GROMACS .gro file of C-alpha atoms in nm:
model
  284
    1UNK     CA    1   1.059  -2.163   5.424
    2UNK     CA    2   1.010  -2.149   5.063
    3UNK     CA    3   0.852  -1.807   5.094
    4UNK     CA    4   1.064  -1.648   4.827
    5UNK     CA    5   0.914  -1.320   4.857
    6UNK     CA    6   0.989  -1.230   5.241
    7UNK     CA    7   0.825  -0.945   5.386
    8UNK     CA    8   0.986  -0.704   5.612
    9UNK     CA    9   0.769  -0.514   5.856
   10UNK     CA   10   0.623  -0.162   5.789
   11UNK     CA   11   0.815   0.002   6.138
   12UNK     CA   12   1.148  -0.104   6.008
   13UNK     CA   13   1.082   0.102   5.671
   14UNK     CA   14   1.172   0.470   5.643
   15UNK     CA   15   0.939   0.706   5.392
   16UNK     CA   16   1.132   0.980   5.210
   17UNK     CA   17   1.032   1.284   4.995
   18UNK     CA   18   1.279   1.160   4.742
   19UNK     CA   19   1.141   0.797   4.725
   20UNK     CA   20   0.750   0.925   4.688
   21UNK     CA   21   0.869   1.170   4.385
   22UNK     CA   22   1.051   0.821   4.219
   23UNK     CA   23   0.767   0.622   4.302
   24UNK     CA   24   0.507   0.852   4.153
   25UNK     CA   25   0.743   0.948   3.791
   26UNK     CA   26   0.767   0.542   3.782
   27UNK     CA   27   0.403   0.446   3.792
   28UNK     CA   28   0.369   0.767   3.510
   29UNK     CA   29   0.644   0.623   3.308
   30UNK     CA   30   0.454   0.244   3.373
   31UNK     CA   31   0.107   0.381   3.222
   32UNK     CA   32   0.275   0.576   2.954
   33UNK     CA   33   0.472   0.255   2.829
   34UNK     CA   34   0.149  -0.001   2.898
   35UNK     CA   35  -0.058   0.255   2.703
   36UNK     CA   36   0.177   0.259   2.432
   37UNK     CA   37   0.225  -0.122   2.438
   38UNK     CA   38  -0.170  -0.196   2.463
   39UNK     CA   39  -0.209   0.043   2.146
   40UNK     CA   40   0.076  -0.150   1.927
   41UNK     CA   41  -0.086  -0.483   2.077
   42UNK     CA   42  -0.449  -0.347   1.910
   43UNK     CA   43  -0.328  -0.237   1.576
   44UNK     CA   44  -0.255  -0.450   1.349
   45UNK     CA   45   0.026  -0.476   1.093
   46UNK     CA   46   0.160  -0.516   0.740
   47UNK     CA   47   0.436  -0.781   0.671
   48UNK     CA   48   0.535  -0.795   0.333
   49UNK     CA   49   0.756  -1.098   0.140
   50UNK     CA   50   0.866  -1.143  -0.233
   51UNK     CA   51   0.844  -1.471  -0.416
   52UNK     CA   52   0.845  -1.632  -0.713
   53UNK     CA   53   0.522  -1.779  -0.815
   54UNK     CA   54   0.178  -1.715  -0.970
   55UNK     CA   55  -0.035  -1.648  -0.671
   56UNK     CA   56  -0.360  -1.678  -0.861
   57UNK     CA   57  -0.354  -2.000  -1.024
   58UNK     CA   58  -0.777  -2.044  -1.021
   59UNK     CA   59  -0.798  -1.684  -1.242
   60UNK     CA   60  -0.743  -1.914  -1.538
   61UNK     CA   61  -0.454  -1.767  -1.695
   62UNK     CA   62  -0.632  -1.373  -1.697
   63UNK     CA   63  -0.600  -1.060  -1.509
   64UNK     CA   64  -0.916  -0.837  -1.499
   65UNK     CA   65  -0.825  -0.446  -1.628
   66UNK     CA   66  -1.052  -0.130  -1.543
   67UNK     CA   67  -0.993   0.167  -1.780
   68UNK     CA   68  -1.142   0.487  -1.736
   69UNK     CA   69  -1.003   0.766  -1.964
   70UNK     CA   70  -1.121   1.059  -2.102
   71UNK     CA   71  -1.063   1.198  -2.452
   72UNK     CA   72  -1.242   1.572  -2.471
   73UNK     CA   73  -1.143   1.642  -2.818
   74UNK     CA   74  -1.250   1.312  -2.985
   75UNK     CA   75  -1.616   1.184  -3.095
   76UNK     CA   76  -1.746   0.875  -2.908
   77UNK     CA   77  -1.830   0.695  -3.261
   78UNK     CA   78  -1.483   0.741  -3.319
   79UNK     CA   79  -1.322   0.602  -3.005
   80UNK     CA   80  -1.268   0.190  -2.954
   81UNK     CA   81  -1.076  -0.035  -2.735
   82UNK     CA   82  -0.827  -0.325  -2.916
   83UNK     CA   83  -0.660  -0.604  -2.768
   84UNK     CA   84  -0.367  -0.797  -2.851
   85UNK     CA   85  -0.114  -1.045  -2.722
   86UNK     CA   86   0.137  -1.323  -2.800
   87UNK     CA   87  -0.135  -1.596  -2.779
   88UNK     CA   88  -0.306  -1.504  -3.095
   89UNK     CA   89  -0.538  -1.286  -2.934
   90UNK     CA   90  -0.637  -0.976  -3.145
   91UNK     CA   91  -0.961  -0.826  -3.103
   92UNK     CA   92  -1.061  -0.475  -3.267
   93UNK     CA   93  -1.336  -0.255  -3.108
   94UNK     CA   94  -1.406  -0.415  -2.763
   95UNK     CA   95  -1.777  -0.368  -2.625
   96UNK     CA   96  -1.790  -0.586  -2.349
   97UNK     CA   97  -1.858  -0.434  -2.012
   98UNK     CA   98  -1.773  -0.081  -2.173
   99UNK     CA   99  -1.924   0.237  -2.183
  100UNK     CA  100  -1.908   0.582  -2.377
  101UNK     CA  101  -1.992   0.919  -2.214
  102UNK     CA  102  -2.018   1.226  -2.430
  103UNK     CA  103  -1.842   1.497  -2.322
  104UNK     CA  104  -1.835   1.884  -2.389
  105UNK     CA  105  -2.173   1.865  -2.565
  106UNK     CA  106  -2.035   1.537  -2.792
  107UNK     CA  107  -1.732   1.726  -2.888
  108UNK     CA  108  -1.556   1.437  -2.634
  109UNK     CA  109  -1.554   1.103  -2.469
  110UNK     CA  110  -1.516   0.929  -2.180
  111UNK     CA  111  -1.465   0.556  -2.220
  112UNK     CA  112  -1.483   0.329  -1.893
  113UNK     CA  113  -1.429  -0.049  -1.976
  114UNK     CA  114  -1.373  -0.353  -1.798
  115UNK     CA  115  -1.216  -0.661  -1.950
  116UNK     CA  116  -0.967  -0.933  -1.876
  117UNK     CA  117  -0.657  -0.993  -2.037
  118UNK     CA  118  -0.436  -1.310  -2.061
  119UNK     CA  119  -0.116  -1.336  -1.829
  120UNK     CA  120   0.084  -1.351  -2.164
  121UNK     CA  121   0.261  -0.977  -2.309
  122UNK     CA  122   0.060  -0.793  -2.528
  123UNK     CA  123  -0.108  -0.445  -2.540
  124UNK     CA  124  -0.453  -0.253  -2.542
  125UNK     CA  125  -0.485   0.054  -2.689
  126UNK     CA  126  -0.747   0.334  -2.742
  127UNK     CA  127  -0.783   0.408  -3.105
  128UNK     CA  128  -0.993   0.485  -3.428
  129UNK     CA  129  -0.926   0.167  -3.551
  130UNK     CA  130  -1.238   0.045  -3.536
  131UNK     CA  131  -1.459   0.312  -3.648
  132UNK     CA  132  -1.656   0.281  -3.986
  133UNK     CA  133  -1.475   0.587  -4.137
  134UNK     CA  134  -1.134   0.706  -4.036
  135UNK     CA  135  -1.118   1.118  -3.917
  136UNK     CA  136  -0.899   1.311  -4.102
  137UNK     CA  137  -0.713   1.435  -3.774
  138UNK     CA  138  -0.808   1.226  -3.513
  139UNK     CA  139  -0.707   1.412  -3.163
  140UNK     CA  140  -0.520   1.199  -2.847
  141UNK     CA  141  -0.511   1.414  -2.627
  142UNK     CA  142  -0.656   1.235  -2.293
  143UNK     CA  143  -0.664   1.247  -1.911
  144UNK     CA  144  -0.654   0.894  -1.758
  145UNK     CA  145  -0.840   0.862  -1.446
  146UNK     CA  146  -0.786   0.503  -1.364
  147UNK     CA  147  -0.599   0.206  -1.480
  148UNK     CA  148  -0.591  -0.044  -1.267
  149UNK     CA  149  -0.550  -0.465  -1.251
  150UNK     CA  150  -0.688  -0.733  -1.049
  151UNK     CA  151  -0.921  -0.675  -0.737
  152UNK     CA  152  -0.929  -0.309  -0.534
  153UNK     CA  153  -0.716  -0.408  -0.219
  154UNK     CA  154  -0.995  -0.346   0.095
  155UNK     CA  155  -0.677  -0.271   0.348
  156UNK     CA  156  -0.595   0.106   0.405
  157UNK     CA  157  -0.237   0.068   0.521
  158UNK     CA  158  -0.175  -0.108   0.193
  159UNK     CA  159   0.062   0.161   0.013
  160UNK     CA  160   0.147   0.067  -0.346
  161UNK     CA  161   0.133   0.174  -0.721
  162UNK     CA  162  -0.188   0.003  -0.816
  163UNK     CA  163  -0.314   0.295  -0.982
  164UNK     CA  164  -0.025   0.434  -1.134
  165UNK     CA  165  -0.146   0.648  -1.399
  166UNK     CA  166  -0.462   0.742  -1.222
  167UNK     CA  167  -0.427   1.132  -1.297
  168UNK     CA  168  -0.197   1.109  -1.561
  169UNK     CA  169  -0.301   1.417  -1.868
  170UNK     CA  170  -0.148   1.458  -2.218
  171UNK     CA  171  -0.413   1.773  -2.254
  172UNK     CA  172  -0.105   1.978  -2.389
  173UNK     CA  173   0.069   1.722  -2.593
  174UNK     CA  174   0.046   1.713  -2.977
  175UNK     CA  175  -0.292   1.632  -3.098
  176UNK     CA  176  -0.216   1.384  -3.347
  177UNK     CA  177   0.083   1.175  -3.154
  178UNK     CA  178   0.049   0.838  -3.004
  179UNK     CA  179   0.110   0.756  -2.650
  180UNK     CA  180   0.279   0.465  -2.548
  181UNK     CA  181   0.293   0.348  -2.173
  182UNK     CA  182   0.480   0.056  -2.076
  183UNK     CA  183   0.372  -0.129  -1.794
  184UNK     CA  184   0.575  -0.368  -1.571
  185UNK     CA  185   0.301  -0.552  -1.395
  186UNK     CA  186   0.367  -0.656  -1.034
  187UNK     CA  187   0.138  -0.941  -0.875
  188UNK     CA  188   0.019  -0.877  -0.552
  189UNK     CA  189  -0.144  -1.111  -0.274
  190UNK     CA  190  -0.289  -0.949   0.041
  191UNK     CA  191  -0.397  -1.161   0.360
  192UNK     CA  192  -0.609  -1.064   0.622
  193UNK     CA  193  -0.643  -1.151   0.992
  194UNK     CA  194  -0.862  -1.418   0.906
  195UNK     CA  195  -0.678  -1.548   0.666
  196UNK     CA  196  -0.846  -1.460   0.329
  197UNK     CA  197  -0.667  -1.386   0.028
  198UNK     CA  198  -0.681  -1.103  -0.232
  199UNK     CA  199  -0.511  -1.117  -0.556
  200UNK     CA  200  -0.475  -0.761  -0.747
  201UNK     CA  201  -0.144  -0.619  -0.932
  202UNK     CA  202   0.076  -0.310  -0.896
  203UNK     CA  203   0.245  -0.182  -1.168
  204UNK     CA  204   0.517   0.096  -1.307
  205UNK     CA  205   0.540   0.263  -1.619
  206UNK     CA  206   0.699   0.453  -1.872
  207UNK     CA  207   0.582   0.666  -2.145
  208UNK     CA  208   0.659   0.822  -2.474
  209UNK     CA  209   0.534   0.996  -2.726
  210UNK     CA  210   0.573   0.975  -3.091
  211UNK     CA  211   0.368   1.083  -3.404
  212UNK     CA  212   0.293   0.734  -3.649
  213UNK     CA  213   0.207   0.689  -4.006
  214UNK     CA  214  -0.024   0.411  -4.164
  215UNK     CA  215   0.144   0.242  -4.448
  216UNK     CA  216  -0.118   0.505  -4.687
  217UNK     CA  217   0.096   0.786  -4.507
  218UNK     CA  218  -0.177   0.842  -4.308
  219UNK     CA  219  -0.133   0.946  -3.926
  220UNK     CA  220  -0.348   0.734  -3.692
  221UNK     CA  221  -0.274   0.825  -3.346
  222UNK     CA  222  -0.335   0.585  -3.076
  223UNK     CA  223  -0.275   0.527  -2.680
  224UNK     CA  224  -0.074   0.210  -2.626
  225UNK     CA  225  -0.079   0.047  -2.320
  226UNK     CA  226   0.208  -0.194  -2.342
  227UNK     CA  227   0.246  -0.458  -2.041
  228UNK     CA  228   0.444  -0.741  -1.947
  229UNK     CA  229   0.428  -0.942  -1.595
  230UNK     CA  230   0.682  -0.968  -1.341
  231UNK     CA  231   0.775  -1.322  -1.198
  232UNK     CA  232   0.805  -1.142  -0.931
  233UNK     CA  233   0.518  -1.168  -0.646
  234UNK     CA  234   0.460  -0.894  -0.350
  235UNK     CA  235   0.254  -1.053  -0.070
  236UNK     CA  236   0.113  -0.829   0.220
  237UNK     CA  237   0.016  -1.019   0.536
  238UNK     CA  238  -0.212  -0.853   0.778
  239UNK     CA  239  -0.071  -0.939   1.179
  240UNK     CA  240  -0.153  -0.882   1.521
  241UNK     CA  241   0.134  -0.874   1.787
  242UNK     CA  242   0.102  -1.253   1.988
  243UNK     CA  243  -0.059  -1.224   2.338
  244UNK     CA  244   0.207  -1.408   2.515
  245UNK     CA  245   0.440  -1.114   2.313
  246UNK     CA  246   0.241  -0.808   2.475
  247UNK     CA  247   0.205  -0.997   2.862
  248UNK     CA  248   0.593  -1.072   2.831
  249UNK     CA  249   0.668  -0.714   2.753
  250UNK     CA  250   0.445  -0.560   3.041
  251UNK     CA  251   0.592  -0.783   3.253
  252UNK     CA  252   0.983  -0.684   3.147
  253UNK     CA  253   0.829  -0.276   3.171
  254UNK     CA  254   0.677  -0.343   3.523
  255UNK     CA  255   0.976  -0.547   3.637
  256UNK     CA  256   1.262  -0.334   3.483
  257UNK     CA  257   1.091  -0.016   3.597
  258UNK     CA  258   1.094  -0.076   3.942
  259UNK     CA  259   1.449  -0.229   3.972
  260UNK     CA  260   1.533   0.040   3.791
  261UNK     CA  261   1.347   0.290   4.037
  262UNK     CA  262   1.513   0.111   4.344
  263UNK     CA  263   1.847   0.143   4.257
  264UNK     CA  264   1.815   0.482   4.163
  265UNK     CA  265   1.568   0.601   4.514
  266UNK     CA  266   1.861   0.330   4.681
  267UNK     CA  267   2.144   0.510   4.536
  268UNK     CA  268   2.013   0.869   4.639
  269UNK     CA  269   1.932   0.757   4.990
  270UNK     CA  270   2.278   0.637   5.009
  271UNK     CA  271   2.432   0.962   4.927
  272UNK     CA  272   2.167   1.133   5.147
  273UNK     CA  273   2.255   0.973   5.448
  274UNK     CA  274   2.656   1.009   5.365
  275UNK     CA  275   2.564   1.367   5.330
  276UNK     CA  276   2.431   1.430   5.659
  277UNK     CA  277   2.652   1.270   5.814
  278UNK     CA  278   2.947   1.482   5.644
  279UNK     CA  279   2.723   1.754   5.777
  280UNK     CA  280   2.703   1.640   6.199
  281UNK     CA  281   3.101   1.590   6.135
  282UNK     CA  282   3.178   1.944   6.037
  283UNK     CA  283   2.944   2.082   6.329
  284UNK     CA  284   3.118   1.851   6.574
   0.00000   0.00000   0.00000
């Protein structure tokens, strides 16, 4: 008596043509939607959220930079890295964790440097500023190949301008002008599945270019990197679609298919049968 699911015997059912060809495109249009729910239920995906905070409060106040630019018209003794900023800071000729690559048979250099910088606006530039003896036409032009802040992001559906100016060339700008780009730096969290945090930083910019004199009337080019931080913080959060989500949503396909697929093999039978007997009318 509390059999809810009554079963009516197999004689009193009547097979049709028109049932079998509903029965077969349902259990097709079943697979084809479990399929397509099993492979959103495996991959995983990217929630992002904006706050206002500073995500990375155990960095100590810095942001780590990688520079890698190239400057094929300009002698390595020449080239040098400064920093400034609004604490005080102001270093001339950075050597830390930096390296010089001749290029074009010492004609040019590639400098590659990694340092940190305090969460505070300021600049770093590339210069002859700290060279022993000033050239008389020092030469900017330069191909950046990567600028970027914070840790590499190890998440491939991660889209987002953390390397901004990677690619960026001033080959066929004038020789002796300075470059200034000004950075609006972004801070970025990701999270992965297991709950582990990154902490790196997007950024946009803007650029112009200028020539500058010295107060001697001098012209000592230079490429200004300009930044100041956004309060602003992006967060990425790496998710997986709940199992009770994905067994609730087979169930509703399953279910809702075949109700579907009865009322539709119920309403042609209907119509069938009306037909016919339209038919045995006529020839009466």
């Amino acid at each position: 008596m509390f059999d809810i699911y009554r079963k009516v015997p197999k004689d009193l059912t009547q097979p049709t043509y028109t049932g079998a060809i509903i029965s077969v495109c349902c259990c097709l249009f079943i697979i084809f939607l479990f399929l397509s729910e099993l492979t959103g239920f495996i991959t995983t995906e990217i929630v992002n959220e904006l706050y206002v905070d500073d995500p990375d409060k155990d960095s100590g106040g810095k942001i780590d930079v990688n520079l890698n630019v190239s400057l094929p018209n300009l002698h390595c003794d020449l080239v040098g890295l400064d920093i400034q900023d609004e604490m005080g800071r102001h270093e001339v000729g950075h050597i830390d964790n930096s390296m010089k690559i001749p290029l074009r048979n010492g004609d040019g250099c590639r400098f590659e440097g990694r340092f940190s910088i305090n969460k505070v606006p300021g600049n770093f530039h590339v210069s002859t500023h700290s060279a022993t003896a000033q050239p008389e036409n020092p030469d900017m032009t330069h191909v950046i190949h990567k600028l970027t802040f914070g840790d590499t992001l190890q998440a491939h559906n991660v889209h987002g301008a953390f390397n901004a100016l990677g690619g960026a060339e001033r080959l066929a700008s004038n020789p002796l002008a300075s470059h200034d780009y000004i950075l609006k730096i972004v801070p970025t969290v990701f999270e992965n599945m297991k709950g582990k945090h990154q902490y790196s930083y997007q950024y946009t910019v803007a650029n112009k270019e200028y020539v500058a004199y010295s107060h001697t009337g001098r012209i000592i080019p230079a490429i200004w990197f300009r930044y100041d931080l956004s309060p602003i913080t992006v967060k990425y959060t790496e998710r997986r679609q709940p199992l009770y989500r994905f067994i609730t949503t087979i169930c509703a396909i399953i279910g809702g298919t075949f109700t579907v697929a009865g009322i539709l093999d119920s309403c042609i039978f209907t119509a069938s049968e009306a037909w016919k007997k339209i038919q045995l009318g006529k020839m009466q």
